[in-house]
Coordinates of C-alpha atoms and ligand atoms in Angstrom, one line a residue:
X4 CA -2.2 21.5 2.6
X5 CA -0.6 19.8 -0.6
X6 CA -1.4 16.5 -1.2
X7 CA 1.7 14.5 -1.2
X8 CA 3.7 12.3 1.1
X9 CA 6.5 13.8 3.1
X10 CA 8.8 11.3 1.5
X11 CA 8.7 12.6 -1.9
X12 CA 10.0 16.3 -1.2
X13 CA 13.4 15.6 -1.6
X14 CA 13.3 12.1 -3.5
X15 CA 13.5 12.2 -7.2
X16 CA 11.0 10.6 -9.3
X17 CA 11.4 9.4 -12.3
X18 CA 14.3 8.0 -13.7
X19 CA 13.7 4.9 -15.8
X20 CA 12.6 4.4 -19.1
X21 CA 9.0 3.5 -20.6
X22 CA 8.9 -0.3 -22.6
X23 CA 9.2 0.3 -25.7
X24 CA 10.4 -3.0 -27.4
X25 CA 10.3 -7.1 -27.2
X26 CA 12.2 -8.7 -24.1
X27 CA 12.7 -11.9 -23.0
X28 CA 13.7 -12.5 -19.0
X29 CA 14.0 -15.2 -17.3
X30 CA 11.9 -13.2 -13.9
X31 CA 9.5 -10.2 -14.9
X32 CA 8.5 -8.2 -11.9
X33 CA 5.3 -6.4 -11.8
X34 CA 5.4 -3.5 -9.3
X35 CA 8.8 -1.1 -8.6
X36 CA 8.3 -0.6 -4.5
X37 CA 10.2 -2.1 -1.7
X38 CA 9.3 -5.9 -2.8
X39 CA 9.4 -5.7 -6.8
X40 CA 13.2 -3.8 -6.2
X41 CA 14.4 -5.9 -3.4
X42 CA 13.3 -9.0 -5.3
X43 CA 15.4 -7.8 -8.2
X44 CA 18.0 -7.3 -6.5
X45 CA 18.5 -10.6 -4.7
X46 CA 18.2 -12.6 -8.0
X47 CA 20.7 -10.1 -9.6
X48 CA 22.9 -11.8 -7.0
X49 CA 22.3 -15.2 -8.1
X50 CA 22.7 -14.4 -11.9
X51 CA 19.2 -14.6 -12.9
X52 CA 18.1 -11.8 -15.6
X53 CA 15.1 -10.3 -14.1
X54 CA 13.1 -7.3 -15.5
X55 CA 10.9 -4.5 -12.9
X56 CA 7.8 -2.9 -14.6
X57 CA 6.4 -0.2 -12.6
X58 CA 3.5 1.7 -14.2
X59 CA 4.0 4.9 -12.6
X60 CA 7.4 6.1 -10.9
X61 CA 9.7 3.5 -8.6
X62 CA 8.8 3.7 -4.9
X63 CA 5.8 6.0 -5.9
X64 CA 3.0 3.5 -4.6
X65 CA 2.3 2.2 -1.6
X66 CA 5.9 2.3 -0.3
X67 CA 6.3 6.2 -0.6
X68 CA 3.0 6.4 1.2
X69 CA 3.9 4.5 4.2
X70 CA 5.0 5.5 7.6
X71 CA 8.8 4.6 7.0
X72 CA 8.8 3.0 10.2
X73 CA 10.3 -0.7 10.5
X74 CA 9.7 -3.1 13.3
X75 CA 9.7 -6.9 14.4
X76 CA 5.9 -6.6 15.7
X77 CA 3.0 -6.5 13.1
X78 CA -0.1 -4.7 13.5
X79 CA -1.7 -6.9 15.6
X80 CA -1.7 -7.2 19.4
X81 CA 0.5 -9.5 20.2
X82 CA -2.7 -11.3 22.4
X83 CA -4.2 -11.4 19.1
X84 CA -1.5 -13.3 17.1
X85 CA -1.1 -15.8 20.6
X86 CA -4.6 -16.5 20.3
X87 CA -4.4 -17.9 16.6
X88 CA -0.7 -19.1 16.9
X89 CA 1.8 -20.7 19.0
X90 CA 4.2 -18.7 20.6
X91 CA 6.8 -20.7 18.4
X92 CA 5.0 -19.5 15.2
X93 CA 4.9 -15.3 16.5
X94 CA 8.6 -15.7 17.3
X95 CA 9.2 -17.1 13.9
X96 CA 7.5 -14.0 12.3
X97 CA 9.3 -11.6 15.3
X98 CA 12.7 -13.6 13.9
X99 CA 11.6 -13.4 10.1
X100 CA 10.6 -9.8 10.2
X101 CA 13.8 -9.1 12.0
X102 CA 15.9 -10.3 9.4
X103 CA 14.5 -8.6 6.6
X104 CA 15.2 -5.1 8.8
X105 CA 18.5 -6.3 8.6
X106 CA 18.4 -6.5 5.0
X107 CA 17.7 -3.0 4.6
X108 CA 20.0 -2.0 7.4
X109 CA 23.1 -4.1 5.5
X110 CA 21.8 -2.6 1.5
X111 CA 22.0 1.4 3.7
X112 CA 25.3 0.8 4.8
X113 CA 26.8 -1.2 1.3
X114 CA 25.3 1.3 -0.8
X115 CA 25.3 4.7 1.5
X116 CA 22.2 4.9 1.1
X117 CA 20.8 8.7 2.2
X118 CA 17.4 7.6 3.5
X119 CA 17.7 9.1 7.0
X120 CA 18.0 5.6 8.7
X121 CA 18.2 5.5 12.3
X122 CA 17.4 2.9 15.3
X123 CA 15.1 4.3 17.5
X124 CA 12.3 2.7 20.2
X125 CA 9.0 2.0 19.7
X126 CA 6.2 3.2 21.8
X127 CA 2.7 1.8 22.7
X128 CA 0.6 4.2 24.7
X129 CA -3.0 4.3 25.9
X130 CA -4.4 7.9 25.2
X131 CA -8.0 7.7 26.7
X132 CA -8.6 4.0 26.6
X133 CA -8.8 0.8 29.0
X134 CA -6.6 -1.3 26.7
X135 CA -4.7 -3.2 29.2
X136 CA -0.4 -2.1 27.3
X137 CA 1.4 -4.5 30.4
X138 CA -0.3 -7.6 29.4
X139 CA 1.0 -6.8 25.9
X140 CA 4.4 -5.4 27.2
X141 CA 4.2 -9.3 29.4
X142 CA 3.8 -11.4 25.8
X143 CA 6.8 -8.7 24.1
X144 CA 9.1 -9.8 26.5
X145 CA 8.1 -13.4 26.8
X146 CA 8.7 -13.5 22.9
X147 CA 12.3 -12.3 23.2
X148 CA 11.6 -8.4 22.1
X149 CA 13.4 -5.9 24.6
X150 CA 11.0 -4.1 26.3
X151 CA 11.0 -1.3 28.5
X152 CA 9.2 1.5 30.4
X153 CA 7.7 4.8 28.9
X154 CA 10.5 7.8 29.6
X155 CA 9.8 9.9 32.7
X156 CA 9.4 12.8 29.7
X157 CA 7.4 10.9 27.5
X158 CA 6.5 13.7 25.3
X159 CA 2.7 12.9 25.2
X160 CA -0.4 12.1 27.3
X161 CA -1.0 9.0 28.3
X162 CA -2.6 5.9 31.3
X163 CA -0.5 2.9 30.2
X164 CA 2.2 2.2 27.9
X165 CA 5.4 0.5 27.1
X166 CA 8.3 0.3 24.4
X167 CA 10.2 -1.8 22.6
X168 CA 13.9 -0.9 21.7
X169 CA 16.1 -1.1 18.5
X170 CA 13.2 0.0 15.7
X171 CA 14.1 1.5 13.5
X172 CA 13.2 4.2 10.8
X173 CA 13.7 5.6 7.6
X174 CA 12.4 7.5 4.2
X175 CA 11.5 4.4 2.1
X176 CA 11.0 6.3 -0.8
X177 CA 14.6 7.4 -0.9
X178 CA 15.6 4.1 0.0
X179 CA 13.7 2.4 -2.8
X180 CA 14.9 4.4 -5.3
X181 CA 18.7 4.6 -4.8
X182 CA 18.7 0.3 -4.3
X183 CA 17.0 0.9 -8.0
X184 CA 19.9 2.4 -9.1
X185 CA 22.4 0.6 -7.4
X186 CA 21.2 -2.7 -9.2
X187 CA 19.8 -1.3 -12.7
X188 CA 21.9 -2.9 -15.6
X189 CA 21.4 -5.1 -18.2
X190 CA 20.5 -8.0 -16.6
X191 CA 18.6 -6.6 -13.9
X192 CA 16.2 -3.9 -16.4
X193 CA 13.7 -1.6 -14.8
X194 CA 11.3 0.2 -16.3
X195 CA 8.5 3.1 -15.2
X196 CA 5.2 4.6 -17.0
X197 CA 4.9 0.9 -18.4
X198 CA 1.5 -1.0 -17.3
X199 CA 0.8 -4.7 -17.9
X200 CA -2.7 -5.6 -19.3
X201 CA -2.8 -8.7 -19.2
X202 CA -0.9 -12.0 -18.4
X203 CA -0.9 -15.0 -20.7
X204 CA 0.7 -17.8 -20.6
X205 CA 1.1 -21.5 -22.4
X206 CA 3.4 -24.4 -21.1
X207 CA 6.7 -22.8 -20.7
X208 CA 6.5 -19.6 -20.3
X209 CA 4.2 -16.5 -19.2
X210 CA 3.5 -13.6 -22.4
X211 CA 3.0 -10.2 -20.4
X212 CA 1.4 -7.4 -22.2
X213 CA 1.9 -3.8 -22.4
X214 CA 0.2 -1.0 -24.7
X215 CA 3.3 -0.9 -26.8
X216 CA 5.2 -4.4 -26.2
X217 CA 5.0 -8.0 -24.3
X218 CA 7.4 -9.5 -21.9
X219 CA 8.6 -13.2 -22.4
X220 CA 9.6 -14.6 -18.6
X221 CA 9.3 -17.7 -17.5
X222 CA 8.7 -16.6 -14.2
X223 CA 6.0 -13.9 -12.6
X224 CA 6.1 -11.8 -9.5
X225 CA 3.4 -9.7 -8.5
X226 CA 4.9 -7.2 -6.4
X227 CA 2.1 -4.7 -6.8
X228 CA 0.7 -4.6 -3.1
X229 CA -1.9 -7.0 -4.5
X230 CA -1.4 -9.6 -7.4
X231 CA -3.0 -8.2 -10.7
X232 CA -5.6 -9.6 -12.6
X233 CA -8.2 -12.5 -11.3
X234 CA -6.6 -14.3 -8.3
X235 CA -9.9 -15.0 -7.0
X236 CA -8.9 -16.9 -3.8
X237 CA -6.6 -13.8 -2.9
X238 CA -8.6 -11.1 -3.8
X239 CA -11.6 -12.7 -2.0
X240 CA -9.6 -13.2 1.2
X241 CA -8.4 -10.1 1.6
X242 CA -9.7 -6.8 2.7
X243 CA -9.1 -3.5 1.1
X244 CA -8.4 -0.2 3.6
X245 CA -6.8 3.0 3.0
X246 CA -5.6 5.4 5.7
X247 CA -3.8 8.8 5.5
X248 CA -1.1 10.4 6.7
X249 CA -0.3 14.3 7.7
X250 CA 3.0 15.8 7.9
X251 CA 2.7 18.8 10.0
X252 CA 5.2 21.5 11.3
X253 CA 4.8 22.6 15.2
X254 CA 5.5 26.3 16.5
X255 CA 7.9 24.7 18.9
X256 CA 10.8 22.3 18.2
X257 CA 9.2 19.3 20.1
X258 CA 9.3 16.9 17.8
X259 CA 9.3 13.2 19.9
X260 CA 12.1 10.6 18.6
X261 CA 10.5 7.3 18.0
X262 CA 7.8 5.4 16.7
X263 CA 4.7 5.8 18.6
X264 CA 1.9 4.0 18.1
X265 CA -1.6 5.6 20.6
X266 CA -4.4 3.7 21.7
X267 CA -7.4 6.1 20.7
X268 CA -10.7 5.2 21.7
X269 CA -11.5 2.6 18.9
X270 CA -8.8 3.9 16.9
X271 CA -4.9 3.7 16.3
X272 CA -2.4 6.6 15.2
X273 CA 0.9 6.2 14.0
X274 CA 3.0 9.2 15.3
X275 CA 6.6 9.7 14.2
X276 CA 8.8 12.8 13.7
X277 CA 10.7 13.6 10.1
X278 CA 13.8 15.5 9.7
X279 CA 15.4 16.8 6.6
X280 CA 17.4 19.7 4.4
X281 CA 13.5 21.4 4.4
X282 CA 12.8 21.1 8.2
X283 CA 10.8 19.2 10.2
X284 CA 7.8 17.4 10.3
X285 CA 6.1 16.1 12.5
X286 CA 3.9 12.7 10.8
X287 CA 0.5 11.0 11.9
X288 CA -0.7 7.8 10.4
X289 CA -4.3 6.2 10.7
X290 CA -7.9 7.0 10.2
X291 CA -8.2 4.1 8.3
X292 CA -11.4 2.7 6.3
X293 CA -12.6 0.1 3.8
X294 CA -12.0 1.2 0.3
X295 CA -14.4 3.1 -1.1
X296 CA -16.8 2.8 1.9
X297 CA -16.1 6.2 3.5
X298 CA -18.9 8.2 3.2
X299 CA -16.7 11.3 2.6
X300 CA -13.1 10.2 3.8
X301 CA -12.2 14.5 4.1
X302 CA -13.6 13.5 7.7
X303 CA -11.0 10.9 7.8
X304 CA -8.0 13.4 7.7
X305 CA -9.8 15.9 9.9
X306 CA -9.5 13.4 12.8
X307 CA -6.0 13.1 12.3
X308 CA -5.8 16.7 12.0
X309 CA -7.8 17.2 15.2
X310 CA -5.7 14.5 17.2
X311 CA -2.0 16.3 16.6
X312 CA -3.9 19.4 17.3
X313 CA -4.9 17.9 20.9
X314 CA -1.2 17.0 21.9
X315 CA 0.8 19.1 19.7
X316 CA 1.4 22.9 19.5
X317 CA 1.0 22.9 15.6
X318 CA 2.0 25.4 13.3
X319 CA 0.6 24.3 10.4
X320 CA -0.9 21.5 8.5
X321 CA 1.5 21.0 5.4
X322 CA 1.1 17.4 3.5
X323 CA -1.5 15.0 3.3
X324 CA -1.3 11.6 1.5
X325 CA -3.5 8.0 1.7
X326 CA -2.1 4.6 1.4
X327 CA -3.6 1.4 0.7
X328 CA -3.3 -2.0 2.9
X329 CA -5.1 -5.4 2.7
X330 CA -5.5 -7.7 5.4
X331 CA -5.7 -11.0 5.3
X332 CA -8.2 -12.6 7.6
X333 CA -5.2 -14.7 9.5
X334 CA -3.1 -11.8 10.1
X335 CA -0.7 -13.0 8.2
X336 CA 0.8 -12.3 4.6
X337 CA 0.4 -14.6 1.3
X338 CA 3.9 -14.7 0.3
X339 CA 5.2 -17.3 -2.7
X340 CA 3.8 -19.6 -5.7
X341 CA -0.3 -19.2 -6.4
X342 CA -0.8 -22.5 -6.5
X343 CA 2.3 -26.1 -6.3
X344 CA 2.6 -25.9 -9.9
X345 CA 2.3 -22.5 -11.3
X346 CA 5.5 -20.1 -11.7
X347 CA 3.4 -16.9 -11.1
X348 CA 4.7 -15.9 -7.0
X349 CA 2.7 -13.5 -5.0
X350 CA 2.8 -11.2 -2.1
X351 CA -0.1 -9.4 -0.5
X352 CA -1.9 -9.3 2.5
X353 CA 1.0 -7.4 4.2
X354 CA -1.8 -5.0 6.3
X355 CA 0.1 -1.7 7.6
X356 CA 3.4 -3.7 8.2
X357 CA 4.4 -4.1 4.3
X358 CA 7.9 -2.7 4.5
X359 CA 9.6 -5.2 6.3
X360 CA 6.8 -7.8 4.8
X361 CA 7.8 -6.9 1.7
X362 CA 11.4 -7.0 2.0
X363 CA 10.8 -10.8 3.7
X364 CA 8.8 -11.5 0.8
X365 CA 11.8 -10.4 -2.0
X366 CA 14.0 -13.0 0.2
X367 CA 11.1 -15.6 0.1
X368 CA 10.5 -15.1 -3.6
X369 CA 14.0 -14.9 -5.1
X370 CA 15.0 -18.3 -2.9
X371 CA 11.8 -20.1 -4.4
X372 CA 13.2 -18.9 -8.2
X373 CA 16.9 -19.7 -6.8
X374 CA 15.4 -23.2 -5.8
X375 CA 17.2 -22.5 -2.1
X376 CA 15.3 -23.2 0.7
X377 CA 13.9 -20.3 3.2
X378 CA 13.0 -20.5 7.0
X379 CA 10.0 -19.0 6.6
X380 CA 8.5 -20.4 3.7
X381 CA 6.4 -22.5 5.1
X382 CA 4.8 -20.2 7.5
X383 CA 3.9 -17.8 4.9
X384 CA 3.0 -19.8 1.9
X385 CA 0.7 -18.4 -0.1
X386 CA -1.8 -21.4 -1.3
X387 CA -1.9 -22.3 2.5
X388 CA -6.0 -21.5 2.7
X389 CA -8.3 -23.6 0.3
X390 CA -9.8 -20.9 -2.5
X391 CA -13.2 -19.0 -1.6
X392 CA -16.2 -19.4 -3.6
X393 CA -17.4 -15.7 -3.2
X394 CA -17.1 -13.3 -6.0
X395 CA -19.5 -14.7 -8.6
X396 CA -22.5 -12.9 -6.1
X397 CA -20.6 -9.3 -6.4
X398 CA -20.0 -10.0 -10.1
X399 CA -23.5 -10.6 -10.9
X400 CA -25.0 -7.9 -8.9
X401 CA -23.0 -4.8 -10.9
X402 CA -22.9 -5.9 -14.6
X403 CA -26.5 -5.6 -15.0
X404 CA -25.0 -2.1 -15.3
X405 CA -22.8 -2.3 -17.6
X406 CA -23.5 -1.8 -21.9
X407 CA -25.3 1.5 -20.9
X408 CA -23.4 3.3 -23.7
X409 CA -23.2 6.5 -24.2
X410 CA -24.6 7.9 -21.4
X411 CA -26.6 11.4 -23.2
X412 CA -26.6 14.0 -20.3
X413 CA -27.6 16.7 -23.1
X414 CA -30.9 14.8 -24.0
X415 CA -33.2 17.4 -22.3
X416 CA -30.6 19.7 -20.9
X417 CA -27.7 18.6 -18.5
X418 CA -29.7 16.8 -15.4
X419 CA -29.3 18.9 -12.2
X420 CA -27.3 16.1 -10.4
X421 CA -24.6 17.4 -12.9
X422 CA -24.8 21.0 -12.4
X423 CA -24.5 20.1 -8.5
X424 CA -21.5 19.1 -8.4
X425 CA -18.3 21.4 -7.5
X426 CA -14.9 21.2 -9.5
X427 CA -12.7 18.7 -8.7
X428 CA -15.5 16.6 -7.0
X429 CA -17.1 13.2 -8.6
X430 CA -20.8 11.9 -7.9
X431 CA -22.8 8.6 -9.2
X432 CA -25.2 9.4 -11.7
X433 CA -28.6 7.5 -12.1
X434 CA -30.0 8.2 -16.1
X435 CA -32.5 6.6 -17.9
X436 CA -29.5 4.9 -19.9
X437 CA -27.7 3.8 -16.3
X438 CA -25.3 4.5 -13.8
X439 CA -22.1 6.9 -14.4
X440 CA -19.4 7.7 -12.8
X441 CA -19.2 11.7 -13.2
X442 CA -16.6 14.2 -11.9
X443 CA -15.7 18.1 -13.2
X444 CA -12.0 19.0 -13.1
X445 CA -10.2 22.2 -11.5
X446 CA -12.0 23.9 -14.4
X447 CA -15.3 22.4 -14.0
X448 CA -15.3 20.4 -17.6
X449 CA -17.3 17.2 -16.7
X450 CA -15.5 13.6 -17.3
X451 CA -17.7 10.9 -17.3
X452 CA -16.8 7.3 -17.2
X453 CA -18.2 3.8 -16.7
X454 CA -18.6 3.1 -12.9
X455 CA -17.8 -0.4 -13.4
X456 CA -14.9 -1.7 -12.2
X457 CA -13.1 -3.3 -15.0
X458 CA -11.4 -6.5 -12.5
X459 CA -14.9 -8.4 -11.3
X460 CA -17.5 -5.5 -11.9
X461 CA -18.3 -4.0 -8.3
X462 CA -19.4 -0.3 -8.2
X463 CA -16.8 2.4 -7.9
X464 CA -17.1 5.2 -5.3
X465 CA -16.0 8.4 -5.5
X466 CA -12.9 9.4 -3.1
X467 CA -13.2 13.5 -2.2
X468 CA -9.5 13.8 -0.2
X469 CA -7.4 12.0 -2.9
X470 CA -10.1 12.8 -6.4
X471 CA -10.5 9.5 -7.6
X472 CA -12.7 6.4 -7.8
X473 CA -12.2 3.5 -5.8
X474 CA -13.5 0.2 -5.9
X475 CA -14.7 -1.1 -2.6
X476 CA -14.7 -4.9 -3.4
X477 CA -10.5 -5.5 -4.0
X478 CA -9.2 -2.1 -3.9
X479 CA -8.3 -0.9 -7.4
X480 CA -8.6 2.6 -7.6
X481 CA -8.9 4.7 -10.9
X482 CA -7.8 8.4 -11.6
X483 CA -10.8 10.6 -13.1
X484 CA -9.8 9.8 -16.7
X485 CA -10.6 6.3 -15.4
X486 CA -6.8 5.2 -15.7
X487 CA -5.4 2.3 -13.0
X488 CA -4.0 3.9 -9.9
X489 CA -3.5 1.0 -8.2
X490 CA -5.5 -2.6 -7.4
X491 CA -6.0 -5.8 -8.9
X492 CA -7.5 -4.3 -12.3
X493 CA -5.7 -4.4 -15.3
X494 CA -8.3 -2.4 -17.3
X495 CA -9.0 1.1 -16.8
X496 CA -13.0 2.5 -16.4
X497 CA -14.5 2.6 -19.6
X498 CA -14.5 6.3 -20.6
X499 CA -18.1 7.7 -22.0
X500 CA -18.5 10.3 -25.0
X501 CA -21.2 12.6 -24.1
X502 CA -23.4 13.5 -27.2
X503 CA -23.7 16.8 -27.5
X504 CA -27.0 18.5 -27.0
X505 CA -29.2 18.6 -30.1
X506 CA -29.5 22.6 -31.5
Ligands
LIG621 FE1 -12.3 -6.2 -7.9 FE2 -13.1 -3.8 -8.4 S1 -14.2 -5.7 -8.6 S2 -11.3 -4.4 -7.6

């Protein structure tokens, strides 16, 4: 099992140059997925020079992790989102969400686009469960969604159940990547391999900082799944999970058409089928968790592994790949300016629904920058909820940590704690001088690092199915040279010399 997301086997990474000198825009965009490109491409249409910085490869984050699938529901029951809102407000989202698919449908067809985009039903089903599917199926149609019953060969088991027709699928990767191309030029720049540290700013315009250069904009998006840097309201409000997906091949050639989405005892899977030049695949989303609060999150993918294996004849077990999501704790996305008077726009909080979120946040965005005014603006705004006072108590609680420097392993021989662990595995460290984030690569040479996460100082934990460290307070992960994956930090975990044992 490699692990990589389906959507990457036959997309081509890579393509964009690093930052290597001076510019001035009048929109820099932090983040190259399915919001930062989108975004750049609607201002590109109203003459406004905008730049994309990705840090690693366009559409390599969380949109080539997702499930591809796009639909006017959100992850939420629809009893859920009619308890907290009107049935006004859930047919506004049903109607924003439902334009932005349309987006993406119209860029497919304009730029023939080979992302494997088809309409297709979507499927709620009850696999060993009493969640009552007809009251849900009763608020679908009652919100304008066409509804209908499960097929007579509904190609798994199941007590109760309903769809919902025109969905629609696709490989975002692919998709992200060719609308990259179609709206790279001078005035629309986008760059890969370049990572903003930090974000200054005085009256008129915003200074963002790379290794090698700074960016002069006027205007800032943070299209990076989460905004960078300290956004404390946001990062407070929001709740870090990661879930994984499987791509498998069956010994038969049963693979459903749709999305289905199964009830599971206390959890949900994703279930969708993938065709392309190198076969197909059969996909299964879930097994979510808090960051870095799974014990050992190999258990995570097991229980997908175990549920295809239930109602699938499987041949083998090919991919694996995790994604990130944060939830915001009124269901719905922060989308726009930070605050009335600040030019810095954000857009998190999309949970598992982030494709079509995202591409409703590039149209909510670019009309702000374009001063034009949007539908759903209102309904979305991101400085709707008054900021949160938490953080200072996490902050507090880890930096008494931190300035244990040079963490000397070798003092009176490597501690045992060391010698246990296995290549390519990572384990906390207590010493005399502190607390260390320690892992052994493929060859078993040790890395050790700071375990302090560099955004507001929480505790990193080590992650065995994807080999990294992740931070369980707002999600920014780090790769075992202690370099930003993904999350709110700009700074990567302090890296620690060991001294070397004395003779
Ligand atoms: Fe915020 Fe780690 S403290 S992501």
């Amino acid at each position: 099992m490699e692990n990589i997301p389906v959507w990457a086997l036959n997309a081509t990474l890579g393509s964009f140059k690093q930052l290597d000198r001076k510019i001035s825009v009048e929109v820099a965009v932090i983040g190259g997925g399915i919001t930062g490109i989108t975004t750049a491409q609607l201002l590109k249409k109203r003459g406004i020079k905008t730049a994309v910085i990705e840090s690693r490869k366009i559409g390599q984050g969380t949109t080539g992790q997702s499930t591809g699938n796009l639909y006017a529901p959100t992850e939420y029951d629809f009893s859920k989102m009619l308890s907290k809102y009107s049935s006004e407000q859930v047919q506004q989202i049903i109607l924003s969400r439902l334009q932005a698919i349309e987006m993406i449908q119209k860029n497919i067809e304009q730029f023939a686009i080979p992302c494997d985009f088809h309409l297709r039903p979507m499927y709620y089903f009850n696999a060993y469960n009493d969640k009552n599917l007809q009251h849900e199926k009763r608020h679908a149609h009652e919100l304008g969604l066409q509804t209908t019953s499960l097929p007579k060969d509904f190609p798994l088991y199941f007590e109760d159940g309903y769809g919902i027709e025109n969905q629609a699928q696709f490989n975002p990767l692919i998709y992200t990547q060719r609308l990259a191309h179609e709206i790279f030029d001078a005035d629309c720049e986008i760059f890969e391999d370049t990572c903003i540290n930090e974000i200054e700013k005085d009256d008129e315009f915003y200074y963002l900082k790379t290794d090698m250069t700074r960016i002069k904009a006027k205007y800032v998006v943070h299209a990076t799944h989460t905004p960078k840097g300290l956004l404390v309201p946001y990062h407070t409000a929001l709740a870090p999970y990661r879930e994984y997906g499987i791509a498998v091949t069956l010994k038969n050639d049963l693979y459903p058409e749709g999305i289905f989405w199964a009830y599971y005892g206390e959890e949900k899977f994703s279930i969708r089928s993938y065709k392309n030049e190198l076969g197909s695949f059969l996909i299964c989303i879930g097994s979510m968790h808090k960051v870095g609060q799974a014990d050992d999150n190999r258990e995570n993918i097991s229980r997908l592994i175990d549920f295809v294996n239930k109602h699938f004849e499987v041949e083998s077990v090919n991919y694996m790949w995790g994604g990130q999501n944060y939830k915001a704790a009124d269901m719905l996305p922060y989308i726009g300016k930070k605050s009335a008077e600040s030019r810095e726009f954000i857009a998190t909080g999309f949970s598992t629904d982030g494709l079509v979120y995202g591409t409703l946040a590039a149209q909510i965005i670019s009309d702000a920058i374009a001063q034009i005014e949007n539908p759903y603006a209102e309904l979305y705004k991101a400085n709707r909820s008054q900021p949160l006072k938490a953080a200072k108590n996490i902050v507090k609680e880890n930096l008494n940590v931190l300035g244990k420097l040079a963490g000397d392993f070798f003092k009176n021989g490597e501690p045992k704690e060391v010698e246990s662990i296995s290549p390519n595995e990572g384990k906390l460290i207590q010493t005399e001088e502190g607390k260390f984030a320690v892992s052994k690569d493929d060859k078993g040479e040790v890395k050790v690092l700071s375990p302090i996460c560099p955004h507001m100082g929480c505790t990193v934990h080590w992650n065995f199915a994807e080999k990294s460290w992740d931070c369980p307070c707002h999600g920014s992960r780090f790769d075992t040279n202690g370099k930003v994956i993904e999350g709110p930090s700009f700074k990567n975990l302090e890296q620690i010399k060991l001294k070397k044992p004395k003779e």
